Coordinates of C-alpha atoms in Angstrom, one line a residue:
X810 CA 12.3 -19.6 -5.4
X811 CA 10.1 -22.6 -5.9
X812 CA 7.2 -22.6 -3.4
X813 CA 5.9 -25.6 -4.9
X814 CA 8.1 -28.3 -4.6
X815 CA 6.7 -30.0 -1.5
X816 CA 2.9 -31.2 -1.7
X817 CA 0.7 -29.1 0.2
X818 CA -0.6 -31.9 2.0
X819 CA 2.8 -32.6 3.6
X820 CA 3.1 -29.1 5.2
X821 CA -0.1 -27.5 5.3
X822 CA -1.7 -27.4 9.3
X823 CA -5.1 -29.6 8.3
X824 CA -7.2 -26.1 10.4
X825 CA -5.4 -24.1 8.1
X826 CA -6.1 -25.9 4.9
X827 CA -9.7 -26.6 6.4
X828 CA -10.0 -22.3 6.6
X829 CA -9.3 -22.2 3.3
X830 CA -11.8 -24.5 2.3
X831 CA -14.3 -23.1 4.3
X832 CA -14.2 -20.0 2.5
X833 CA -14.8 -21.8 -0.8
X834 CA -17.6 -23.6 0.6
X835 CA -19.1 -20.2 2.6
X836 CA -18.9 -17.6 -0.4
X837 CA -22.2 -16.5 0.5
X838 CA -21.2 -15.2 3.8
X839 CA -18.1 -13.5 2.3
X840 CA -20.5 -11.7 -0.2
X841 CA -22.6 -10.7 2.5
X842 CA -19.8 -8.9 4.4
X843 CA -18.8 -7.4 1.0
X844 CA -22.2 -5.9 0.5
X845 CA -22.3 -4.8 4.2
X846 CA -18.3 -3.0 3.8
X847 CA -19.3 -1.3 0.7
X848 CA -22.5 -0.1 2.2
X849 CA -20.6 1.3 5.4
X850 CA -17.6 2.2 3.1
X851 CA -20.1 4.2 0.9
X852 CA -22.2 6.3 4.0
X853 CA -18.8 7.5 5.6
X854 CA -17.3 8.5 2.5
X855 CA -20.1 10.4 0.6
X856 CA -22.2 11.9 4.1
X857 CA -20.1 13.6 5.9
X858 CA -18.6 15.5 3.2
X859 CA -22.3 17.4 3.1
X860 CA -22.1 18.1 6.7
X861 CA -20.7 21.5 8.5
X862 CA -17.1 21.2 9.6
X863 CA -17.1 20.1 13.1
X864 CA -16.6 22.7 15.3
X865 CA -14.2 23.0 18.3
X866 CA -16.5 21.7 20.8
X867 CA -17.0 18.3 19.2
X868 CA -16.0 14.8 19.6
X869 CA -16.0 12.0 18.2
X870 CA -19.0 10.1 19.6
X871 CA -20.9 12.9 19.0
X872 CA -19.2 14.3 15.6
X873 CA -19.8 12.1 12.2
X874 CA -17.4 13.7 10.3
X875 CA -14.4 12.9 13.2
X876 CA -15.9 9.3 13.7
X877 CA -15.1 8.9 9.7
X878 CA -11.6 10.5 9.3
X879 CA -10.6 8.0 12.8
X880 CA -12.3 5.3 10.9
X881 CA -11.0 5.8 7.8
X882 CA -7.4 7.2 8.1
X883 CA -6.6 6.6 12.1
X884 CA -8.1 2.9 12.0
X885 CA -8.8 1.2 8.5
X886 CA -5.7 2.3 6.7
X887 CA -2.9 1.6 9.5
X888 CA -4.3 -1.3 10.5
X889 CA -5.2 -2.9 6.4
X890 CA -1.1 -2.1 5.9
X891 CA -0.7 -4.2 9.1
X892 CA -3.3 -6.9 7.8
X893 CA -1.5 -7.2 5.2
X894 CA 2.1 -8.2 6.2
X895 CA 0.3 -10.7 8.9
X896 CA -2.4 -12.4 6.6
X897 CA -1.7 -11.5 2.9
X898 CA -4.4 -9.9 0.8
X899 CA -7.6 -11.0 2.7
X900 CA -8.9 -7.3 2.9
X901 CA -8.4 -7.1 -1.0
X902 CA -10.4 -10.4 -1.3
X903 CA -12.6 -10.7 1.7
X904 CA -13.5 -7.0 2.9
X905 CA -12.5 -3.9 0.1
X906 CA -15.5 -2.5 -1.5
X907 CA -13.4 -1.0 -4.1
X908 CA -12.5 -4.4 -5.8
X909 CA -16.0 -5.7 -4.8
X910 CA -17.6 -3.6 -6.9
X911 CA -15.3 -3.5 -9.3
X912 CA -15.9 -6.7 -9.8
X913 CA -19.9 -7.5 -9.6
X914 CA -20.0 -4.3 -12.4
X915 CA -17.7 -6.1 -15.1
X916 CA -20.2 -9.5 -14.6
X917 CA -22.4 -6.9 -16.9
X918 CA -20.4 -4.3 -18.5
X919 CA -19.0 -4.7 -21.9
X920 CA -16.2 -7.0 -21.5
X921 CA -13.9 -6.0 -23.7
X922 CA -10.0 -7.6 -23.9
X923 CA -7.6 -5.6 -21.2
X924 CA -5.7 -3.2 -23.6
X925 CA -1.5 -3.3 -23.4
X926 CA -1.9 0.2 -21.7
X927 CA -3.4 -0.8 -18.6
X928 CA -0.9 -4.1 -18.8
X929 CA 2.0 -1.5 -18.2
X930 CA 4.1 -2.5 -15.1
X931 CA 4.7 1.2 -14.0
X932 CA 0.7 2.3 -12.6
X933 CA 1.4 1.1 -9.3
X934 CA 4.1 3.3 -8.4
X935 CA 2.7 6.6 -10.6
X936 CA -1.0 6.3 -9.2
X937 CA 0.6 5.7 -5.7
X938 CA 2.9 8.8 -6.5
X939 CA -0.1 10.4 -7.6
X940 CA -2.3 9.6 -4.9
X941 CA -0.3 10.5 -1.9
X942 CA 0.9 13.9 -3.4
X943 CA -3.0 15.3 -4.2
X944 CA -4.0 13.3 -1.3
X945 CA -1.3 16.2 0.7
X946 CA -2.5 19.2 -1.5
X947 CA -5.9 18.8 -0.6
X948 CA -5.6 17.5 2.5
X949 CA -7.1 14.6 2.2
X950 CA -6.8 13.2 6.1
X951 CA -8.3 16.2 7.3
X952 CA -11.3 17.6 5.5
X953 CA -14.1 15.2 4.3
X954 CA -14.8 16.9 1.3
X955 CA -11.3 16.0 0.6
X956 CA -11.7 11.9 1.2
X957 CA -14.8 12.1 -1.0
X958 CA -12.9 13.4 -3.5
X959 CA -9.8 11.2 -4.2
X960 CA -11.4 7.9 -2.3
X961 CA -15.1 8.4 -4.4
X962 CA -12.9 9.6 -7.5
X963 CA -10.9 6.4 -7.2
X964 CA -13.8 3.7 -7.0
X965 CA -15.6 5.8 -9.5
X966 CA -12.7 5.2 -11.6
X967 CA -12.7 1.0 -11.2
X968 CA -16.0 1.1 -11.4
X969 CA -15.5 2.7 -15.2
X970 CA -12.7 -0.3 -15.9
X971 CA -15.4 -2.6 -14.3
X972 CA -17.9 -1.6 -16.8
X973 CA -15.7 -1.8 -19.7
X974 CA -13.0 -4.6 -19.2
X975 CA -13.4 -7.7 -18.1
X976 CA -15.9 -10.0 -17.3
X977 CA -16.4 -11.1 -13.7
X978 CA -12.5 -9.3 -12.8
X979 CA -11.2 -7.0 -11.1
X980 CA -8.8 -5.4 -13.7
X981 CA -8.5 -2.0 -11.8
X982 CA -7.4 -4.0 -8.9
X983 CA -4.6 -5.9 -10.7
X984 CA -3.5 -3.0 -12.8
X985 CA -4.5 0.5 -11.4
X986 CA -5.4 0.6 -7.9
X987 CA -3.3 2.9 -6.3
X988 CA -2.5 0.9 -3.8
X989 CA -2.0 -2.7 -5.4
X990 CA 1.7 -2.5 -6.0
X991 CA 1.9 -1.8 -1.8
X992 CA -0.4 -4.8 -0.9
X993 CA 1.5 -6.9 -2.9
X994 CA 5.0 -5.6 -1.7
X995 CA 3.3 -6.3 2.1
X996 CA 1.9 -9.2 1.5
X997 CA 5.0 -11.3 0.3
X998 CA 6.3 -10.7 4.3
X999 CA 3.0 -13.0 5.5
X1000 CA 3.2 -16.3 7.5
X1001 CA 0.2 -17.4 5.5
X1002 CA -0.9 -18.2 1.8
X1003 CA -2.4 -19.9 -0.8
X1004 CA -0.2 -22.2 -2.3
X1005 CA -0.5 -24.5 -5.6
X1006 CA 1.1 -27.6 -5.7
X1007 CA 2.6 -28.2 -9.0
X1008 CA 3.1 -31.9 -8.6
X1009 CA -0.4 -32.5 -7.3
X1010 CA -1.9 -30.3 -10.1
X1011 CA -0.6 -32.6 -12.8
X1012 CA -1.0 -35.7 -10.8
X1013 CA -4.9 -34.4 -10.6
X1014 CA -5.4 -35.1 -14.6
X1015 CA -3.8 -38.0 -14.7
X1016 CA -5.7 -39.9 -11.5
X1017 CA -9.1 -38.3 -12.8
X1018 CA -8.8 -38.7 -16.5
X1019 CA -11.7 -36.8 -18.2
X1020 CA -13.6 -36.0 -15.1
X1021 CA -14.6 -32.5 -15.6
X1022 CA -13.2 -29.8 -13.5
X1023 CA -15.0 -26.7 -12.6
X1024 CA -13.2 -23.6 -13.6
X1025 CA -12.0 -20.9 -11.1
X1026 CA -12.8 -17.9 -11.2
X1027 CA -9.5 -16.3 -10.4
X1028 CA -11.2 -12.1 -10.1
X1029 CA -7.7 -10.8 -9.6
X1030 CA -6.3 -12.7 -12.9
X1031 CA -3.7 -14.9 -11.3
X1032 CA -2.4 -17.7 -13.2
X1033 CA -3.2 -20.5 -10.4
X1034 CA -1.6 -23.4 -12.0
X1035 CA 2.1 -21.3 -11.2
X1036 CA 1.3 -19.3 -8.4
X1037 CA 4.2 -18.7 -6.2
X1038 CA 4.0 -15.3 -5.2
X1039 CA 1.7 -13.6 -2.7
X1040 CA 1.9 -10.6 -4.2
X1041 CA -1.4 -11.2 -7.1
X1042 CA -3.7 -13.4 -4.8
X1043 CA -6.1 -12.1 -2.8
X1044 CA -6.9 -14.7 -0.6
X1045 CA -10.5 -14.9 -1.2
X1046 CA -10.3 -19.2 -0.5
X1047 CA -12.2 -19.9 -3.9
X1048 CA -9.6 -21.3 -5.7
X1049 CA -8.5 -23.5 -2.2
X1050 CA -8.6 -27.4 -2.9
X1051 CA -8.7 -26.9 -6.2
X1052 CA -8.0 -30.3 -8.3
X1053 CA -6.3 -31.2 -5.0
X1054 CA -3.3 -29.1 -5.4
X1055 CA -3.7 -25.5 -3.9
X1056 CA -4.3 -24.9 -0.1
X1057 CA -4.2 -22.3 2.8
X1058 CA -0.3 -23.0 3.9
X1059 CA 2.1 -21.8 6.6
X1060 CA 5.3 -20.4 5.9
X1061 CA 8.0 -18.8 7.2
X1062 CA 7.3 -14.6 7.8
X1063 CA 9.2 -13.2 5.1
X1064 CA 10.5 -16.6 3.8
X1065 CA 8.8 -15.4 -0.3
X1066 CA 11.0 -12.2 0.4
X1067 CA 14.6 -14.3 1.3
X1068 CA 13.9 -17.0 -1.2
X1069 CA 13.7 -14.3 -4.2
X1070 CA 16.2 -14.4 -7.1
X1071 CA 17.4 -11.6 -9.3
X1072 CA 14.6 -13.6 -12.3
X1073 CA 11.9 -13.1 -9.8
X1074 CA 13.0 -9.2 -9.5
X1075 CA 10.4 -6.3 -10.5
X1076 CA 12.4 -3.3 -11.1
X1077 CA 9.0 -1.1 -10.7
X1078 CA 8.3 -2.7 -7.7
X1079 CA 11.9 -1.9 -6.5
X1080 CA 10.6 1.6 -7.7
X1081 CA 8.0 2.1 -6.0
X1082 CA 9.1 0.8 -2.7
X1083 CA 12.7 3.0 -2.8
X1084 CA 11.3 6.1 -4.0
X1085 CA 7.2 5.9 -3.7
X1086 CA 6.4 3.9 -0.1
X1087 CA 10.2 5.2 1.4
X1088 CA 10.7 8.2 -0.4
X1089 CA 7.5 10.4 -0.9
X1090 CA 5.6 8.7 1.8
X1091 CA 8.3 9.8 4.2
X1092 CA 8.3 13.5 2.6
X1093 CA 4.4 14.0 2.9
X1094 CA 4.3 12.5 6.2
X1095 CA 7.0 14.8 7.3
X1096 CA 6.4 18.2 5.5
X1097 CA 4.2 19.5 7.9
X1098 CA 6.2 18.8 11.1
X1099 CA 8.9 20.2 9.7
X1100 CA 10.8 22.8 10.7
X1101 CA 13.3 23.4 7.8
X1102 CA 9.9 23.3 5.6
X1103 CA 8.5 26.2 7.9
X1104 CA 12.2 28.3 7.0
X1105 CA 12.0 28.0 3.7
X1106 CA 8.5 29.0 2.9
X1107 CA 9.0 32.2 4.9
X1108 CA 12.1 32.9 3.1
X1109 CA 10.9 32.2 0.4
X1110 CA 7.9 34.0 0.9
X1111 CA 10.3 37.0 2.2
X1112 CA 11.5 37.2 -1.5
X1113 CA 8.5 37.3 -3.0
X1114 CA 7.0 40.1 -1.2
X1115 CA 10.5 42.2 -1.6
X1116 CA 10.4 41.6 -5.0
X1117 CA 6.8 43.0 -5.3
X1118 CA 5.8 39.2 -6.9
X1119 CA 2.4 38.3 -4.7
X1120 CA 0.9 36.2 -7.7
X1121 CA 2.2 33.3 -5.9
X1122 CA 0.9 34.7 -2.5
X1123 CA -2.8 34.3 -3.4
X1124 CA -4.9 31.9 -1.6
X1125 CA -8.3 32.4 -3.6
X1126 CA -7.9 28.7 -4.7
X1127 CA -10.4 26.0 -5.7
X1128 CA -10.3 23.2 -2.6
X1129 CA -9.8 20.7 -5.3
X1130 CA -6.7 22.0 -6.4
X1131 CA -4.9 23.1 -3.0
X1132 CA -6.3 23.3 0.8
X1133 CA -9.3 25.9 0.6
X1134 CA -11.6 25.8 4.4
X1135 CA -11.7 29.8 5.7
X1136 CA -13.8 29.0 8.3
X1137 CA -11.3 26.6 9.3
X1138 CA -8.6 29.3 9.2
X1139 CA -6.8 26.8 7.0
X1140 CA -6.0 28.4 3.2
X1141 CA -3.3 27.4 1.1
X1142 CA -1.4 29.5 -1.5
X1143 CA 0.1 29.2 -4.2
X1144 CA 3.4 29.0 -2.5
X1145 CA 2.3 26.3 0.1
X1146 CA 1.3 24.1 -2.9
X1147 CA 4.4 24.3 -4.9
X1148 CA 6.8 24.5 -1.2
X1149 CA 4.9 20.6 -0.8
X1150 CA 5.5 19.8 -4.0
X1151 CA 9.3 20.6 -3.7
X1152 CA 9.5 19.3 -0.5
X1153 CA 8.0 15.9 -1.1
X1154 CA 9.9 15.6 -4.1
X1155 CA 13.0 16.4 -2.7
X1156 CA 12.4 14.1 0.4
X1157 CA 11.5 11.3 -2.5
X1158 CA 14.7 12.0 -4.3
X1159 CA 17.5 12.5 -1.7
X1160 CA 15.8 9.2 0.3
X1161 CA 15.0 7.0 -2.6
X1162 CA 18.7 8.5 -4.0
X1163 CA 20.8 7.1 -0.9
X1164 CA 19.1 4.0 -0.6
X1165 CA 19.6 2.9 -4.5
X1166 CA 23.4 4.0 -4.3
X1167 CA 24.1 1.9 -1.6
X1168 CA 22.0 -0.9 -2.3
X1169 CA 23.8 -0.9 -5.8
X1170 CA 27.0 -0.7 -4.1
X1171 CA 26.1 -3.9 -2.1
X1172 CA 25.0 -5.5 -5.3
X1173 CA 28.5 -4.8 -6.8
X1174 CA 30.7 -6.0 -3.8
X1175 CA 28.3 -9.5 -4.1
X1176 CA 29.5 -9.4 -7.9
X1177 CA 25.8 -9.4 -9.3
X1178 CA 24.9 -6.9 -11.8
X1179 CA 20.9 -7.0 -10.7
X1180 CA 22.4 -7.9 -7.2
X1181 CA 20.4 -4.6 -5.8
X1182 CA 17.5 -5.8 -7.2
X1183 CA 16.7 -8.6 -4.8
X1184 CA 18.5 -6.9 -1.8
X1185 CA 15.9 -3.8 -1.8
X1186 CA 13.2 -6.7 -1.0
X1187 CA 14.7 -6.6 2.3
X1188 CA 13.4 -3.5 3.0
X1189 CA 9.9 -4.1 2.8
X1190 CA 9.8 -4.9 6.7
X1191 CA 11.0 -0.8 6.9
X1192 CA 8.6 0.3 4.0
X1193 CA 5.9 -1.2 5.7
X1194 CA 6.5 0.1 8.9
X1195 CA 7.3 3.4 7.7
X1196 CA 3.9 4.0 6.5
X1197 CA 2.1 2.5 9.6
X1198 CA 3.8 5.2 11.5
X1199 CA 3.4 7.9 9.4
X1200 CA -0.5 7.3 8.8
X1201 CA -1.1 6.4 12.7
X1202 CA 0.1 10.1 13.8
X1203 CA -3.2 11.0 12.8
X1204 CA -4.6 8.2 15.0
X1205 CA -2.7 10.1 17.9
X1206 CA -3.6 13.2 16.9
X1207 CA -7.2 12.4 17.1
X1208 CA -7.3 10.5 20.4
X1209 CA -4.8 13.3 21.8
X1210 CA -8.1 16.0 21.1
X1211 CA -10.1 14.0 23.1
X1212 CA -7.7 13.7 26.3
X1213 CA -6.2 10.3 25.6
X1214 CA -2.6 10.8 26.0
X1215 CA -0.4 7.4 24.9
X1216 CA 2.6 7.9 27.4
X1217 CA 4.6 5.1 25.8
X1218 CA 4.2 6.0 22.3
X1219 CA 7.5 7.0 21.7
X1220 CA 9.2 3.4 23.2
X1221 CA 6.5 2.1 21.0
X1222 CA 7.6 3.6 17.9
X1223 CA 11.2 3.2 18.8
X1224 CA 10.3 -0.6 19.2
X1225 CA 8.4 -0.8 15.8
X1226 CA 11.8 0.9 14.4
X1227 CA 14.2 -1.6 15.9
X1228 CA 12.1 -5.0 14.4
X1229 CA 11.4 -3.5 11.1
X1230 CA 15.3 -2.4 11.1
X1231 CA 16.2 -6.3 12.5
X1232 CA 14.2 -8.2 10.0
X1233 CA 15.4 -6.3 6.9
X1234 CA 18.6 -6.9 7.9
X1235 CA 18.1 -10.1 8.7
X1236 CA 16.4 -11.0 5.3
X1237 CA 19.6 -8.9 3.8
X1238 CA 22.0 -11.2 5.4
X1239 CA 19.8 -14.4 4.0
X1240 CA 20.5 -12.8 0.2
X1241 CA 24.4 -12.1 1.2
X1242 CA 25.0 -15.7 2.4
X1243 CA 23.9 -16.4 -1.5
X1244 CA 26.4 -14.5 -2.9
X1245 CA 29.6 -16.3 -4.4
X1246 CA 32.3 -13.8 -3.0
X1247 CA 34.5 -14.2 -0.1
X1248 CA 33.2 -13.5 3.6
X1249 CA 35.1 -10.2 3.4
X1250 CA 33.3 -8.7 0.4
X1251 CA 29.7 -10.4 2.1
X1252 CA 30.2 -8.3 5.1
X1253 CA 31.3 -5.5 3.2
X1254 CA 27.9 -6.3 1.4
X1255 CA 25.6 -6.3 4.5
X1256 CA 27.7 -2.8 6.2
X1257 CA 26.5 -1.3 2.4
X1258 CA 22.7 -2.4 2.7
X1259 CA 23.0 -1.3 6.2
X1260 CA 23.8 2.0 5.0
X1261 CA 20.7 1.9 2.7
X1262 CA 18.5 0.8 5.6
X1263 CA 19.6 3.9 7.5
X1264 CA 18.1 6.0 4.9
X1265 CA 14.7 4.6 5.7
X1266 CA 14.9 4.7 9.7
X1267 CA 17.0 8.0 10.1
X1268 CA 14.1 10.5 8.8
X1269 CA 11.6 8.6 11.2
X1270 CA 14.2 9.3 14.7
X1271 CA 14.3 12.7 13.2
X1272 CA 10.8 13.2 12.7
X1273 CA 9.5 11.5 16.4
X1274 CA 12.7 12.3 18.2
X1275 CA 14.5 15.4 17.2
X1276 CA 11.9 18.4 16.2

């Protein structure tokens, strides 16, 4: 994939290009709504989480602690997964107060070189493994206590890289955010980013001779000079006109996705959107609707007591470590924990496990050893999707308590389903055409990635349609 081949200036909308400038030229607005995020972002984490559970009676006009857990988990984070598949990174860039701050601490901490450790390609999918299972034993959507605990523990924790790596960067944000390897899978589907024109860049020196050229600031550590990819950039606009070659351009949605070659490939990333956004997402947004989970905890709960083994039946548990609210009449044992653990892991295995045999299977009958590598891209529509649905339940939920009842919700899901499930195999079929086999074996291909797809939509119909 070479994004760079044609001169911005030849395909880039001049408003669009303009935008971009603009937020160059206006970083003293952007840092002003960054202040103004962090300081809302900071109030609905930390107060409610010193406030008395709500109690039956409330709402969420009335209730802080329900205003935050709509704002936080029913609004922000469905809607910054949606953000990012229609605009690229701009909340990473423009609005989160985690890289933010992040950031303006490094400008004064110590600075020190970025060790290989943190370099290592796999943090993305094990903090976004680790995230989402805690984020289910504790039950992070529901109790604020909770949110403070693994939201505050995680800017706490880029503050600390802030402080000691870097200067002027966001090194958490590039290497350990939990959530960094998603944006970046999301954000290669966008209609809109910052491109560099190769051609132009060169052209630049050569026109201008010795004429100095301020330096950007790149906080995210993106090579600009080669930037292809949406995936690193963050689309804060300071980098935009930059010795004429890099603009705010329009592309084709999902065009960075059907363009990919096997080179290009990031078996992590392939990782972590099989096994991590599929996989365990699907299994900790499922667990608790579930009714085989429901059968097997009793059963296996059944055993334990016939057996005379209770040690896993206690519930006098720290609400850091598993789901501890009494006065909620919400308690979890030792059983509960482990049962999630199995269930999300088994959900993440059996998932993630269908979708890589079939995807390697379509990768053999195209006759390309990494051949699965670029065809799981084309699932990203389906990831993406996945997770929207799973984390606006709770936006139902909470609108449901207060008499709002969303009578097409299920054609809405269903509708969601069907594009997601269109576009990857659409973006499938683009790879396919690539191959070098014979039409047979290419539709032999796309019936195999079909198959994989299924694995990602199936547990959803299931899930909304079934129990």
């Amino acid at each position: 994939m070479n994004t760079c081949a044609v001169p911005a200036s030849a395909t880039t909308p001049p408003r669009l290009a303009r935008l971009g400038d603009l937020m160059r030229r206006h970083r003293g607005w952007i840092l002003g709504i960054q202040w103004t995020v962090l300081a809302l972002y900071l109030f609905l984490v930390v107060t409610p989480a010193f406030l008395p559970l709500p109690e039956s009676g409330a709402h969420l006009w009335d209730n802080l602690t329900l205003f935050a857990q709509l704002a936080f988990w029913g609004v922000w984070w469905p809607f910054v997964l949606v953000s990012m598949m229609l605009m690229g990174r701009v909340w990473c860039g423009v609005l989160c107060p985690e890289g933010f701050i992040s950031e303006q601490v490094s400008r004064f901490g110590l600075g020190r070189p970025i060790p290989r450790w943190i370099k290592w390609g796999g943090w993305p999918f094990v903090a976004f493994l680790g995230t989402t299972v805690y984020g289910q034993l504790v039950s992070v959507y529901e109790y604020p206590k909770a949110a403070l605990l693994v939201l505050g523990g995680s800017t706490v924790a880029a503050i600390a890289v802030g402080l000691v790596y870097g200067r002027g960067k966001r090194v958490w944000c590039r290497h350990l955010c939990p959530v960094n390897g998603v944006f970046g899978l999301l954000s290669r589907l966008a209609p809109v980013h910052f491109r560099t024109d190769r051609a132009a860049w060169g052209a630049f020196g050569n026109e201008h001779g010795a004429r100095k050229v301020i330096p950007i600031n790149c906080a995210p550590l993106v090579d600009i000079r080669r930037m292809e990819s949406a995936s690193d950039c963050h689309m804060c606009g300071r980098c935009s006109g930059h010795r004429d070659a890099v603009a705010l351009t329009a592309r084709v949605p999902g065009s960075e996705v059907a363009q990919i070659t096997a080179e290009q490939t990031d078996r992590w990333e392939v990782r972590l959107l099989v096994f991590g956004i599929i996989g365990t997402a699907m299994g900790a947004f499922q667990w608790s609707a579930s009714p085989w989970f429901v059968r097997a905890k009793l059963a296996a709960a059944e055993w334990l007591v016939e057996h005379d083994a209770f040690a896993l039946l206690g519930d006098d548990i720290p609400w850091w470590v598993l789901t501890h609210y009494p006065e909620a009449n919400d308690v979890f044992t030792w059983l509960d924990g482990l049962m999630i653990l199995g269930y999300i892991g088994l959900s993440a295995v059996l998932i993630g496990g269908w979708i890589s045999l079939w995807l390697r299977a379509a990768g053999r009958l195209l006759g390309e050893a990494e051949g699965h590598l670029r065809l799981a891209y084309a699932l990203i529509p389906l990831g993406g999707v996945g997770v929207f649905l799973g984390l606006s339940g709770l936006t139902v939920t909470l609108l449901s308590a207060e008499g709002v009842i969303l009578t097409s919700l299920p054609a809405v899901r269903g509708a969601l389903l069907a594009i997601a499930s269109t576009a990857s195999l659409v973006l499938a079929a683009t790879h396919v055409r690539r191959g070098l086999v014979g039409g047979a074996r290419k539709s032999a291909a796309l019936l195999a990635f079909a198959c994989a797809a299924a694995g990602a939509v199936i547990p959803w119909i299931v899930m909304f349609y079934v129990w």
